[in-house]
Coordinates of C-alpha atoms in Angstrom, one line a residue:
M1 CA 150.5 21.1 8.7
K2 CA 148.6 21.6 12.3
E3 CA 150.2 20.2 15.5
Y4 CA 147.7 18.6 17.6
E5 CA 147.4 17.1 21.2
V6 CA 145.4 13.6 20.8
L7 CA 143.8 11.6 23.3
V8 CA 143.6 8.0 22.0
E9 CA 141.0 6.0 24.0
E10 CA 140.6 2.3 22.6
I11 CA 137.3 0.5 23.8
N12 CA 136.3 -2.8 23.8
P13 CA 133.3 -4.7 24.0
C14 CA 133.6 -6.2 27.3
G15 CA 135.1 -3.3 29.3
G16 CA 133.4 -0.3 27.7
D17 CA 134.3 3.2 28.5
K18 CA 135.3 2.1 32.3
H19 CA 137.9 0.1 31.2
S20 CA 139.3 1.9 27.9
K21 CA 143.0 1.9 27.2
K22 CA 143.9 6.1 27.1
E23 CA 147.1 7.4 25.6
F24 CA 147.9 10.8 25.0
I25 CA 150.6 11.9 21.6
E26 CA 151.4 14.4 19.9
I27 CA 151.3 14.6 16.1
E28 CA 151.6 16.9 13.1
A29 CA 148.6 16.4 10.4
V30 CA 146.9 18.4 7.8
S31 CA 143.5 17.9 9.8
P32 CA 142.3 15.2 12.1
E33 CA 140.2 13.6 9.6
A34 CA 143.5 13.1 7.2
Y35 CA 145.2 11.6 10.5
V36 CA 142.9 8.8 11.2
K37 CA 142.2 7.8 7.6
S38 CA 146.1 7.2 7.2
C39 CA 147.0 6.2 10.9
G40 CA 143.6 4.7 12.2
R41 CA 143.2 1.1 12.4
F42 CA 139.1 1.1 11.7
P43 CA 136.9 3.0 9.6
I44 CA 135.6 6.5 10.8
V45 CA 132.0 6.2 12.4
D46 CA 131.3 9.7 13.5
I47 CA 133.2 13.1 13.6
T48 CA 131.9 15.6 15.8
E49 CA 133.3 19.7 16.3
M50 CA 133.1 20.5 19.9
S51 CA 132.0 24.2 20.7
N52 CA 135.3 24.3 22.8
G53 CA 137.6 23.6 19.4
D54 CA 138.3 20.3 19.9
T55 CA 137.5 17.9 17.1
V56 CA 136.2 14.2 18.1
I57 CA 136.7 11.0 15.9
E58 CA 135.0 7.5 16.5
T59 CA 136.1 4.7 14.6
A60 CA 134.9 0.8 15.0
D61 CA 135.2 -2.1 13.7
G62 CA 131.8 -3.6 13.9
A63 CA 132.4 -6.1 16.1
G64 CA 132.3 -3.6 19.1
N65 CA 135.3 -2.7 19.1
K66 CA 135.9 1.3 19.1
I67 CA 139.0 4.0 18.9
R68 CA 137.8 7.5 20.0
Y69 CA 140.3 10.1 19.1
V70 CA 140.1 13.5 20.6
F71 CA 141.9 16.2 18.5
T72 CA 143.4 19.7 20.5
E73 CA 145.0 21.8 18.5
I74 CA 148.5 23.4 20.1

């Protein structure tokens, strides 16, 4: 298991990124994808590996609600 600091950003269709609810959490997980699959509310839409090593996972419900997870390994 690896340790991650995760930025969880909830984005609703009315407010967009400007009014997103942001929270930092620390977790232990096998992988970012495994964590989102087991604990996320919406299905995974996109996974991006950033050049700095972070993993960004975007999820959505199809009605405009999104949750973006940014994983940074500790």
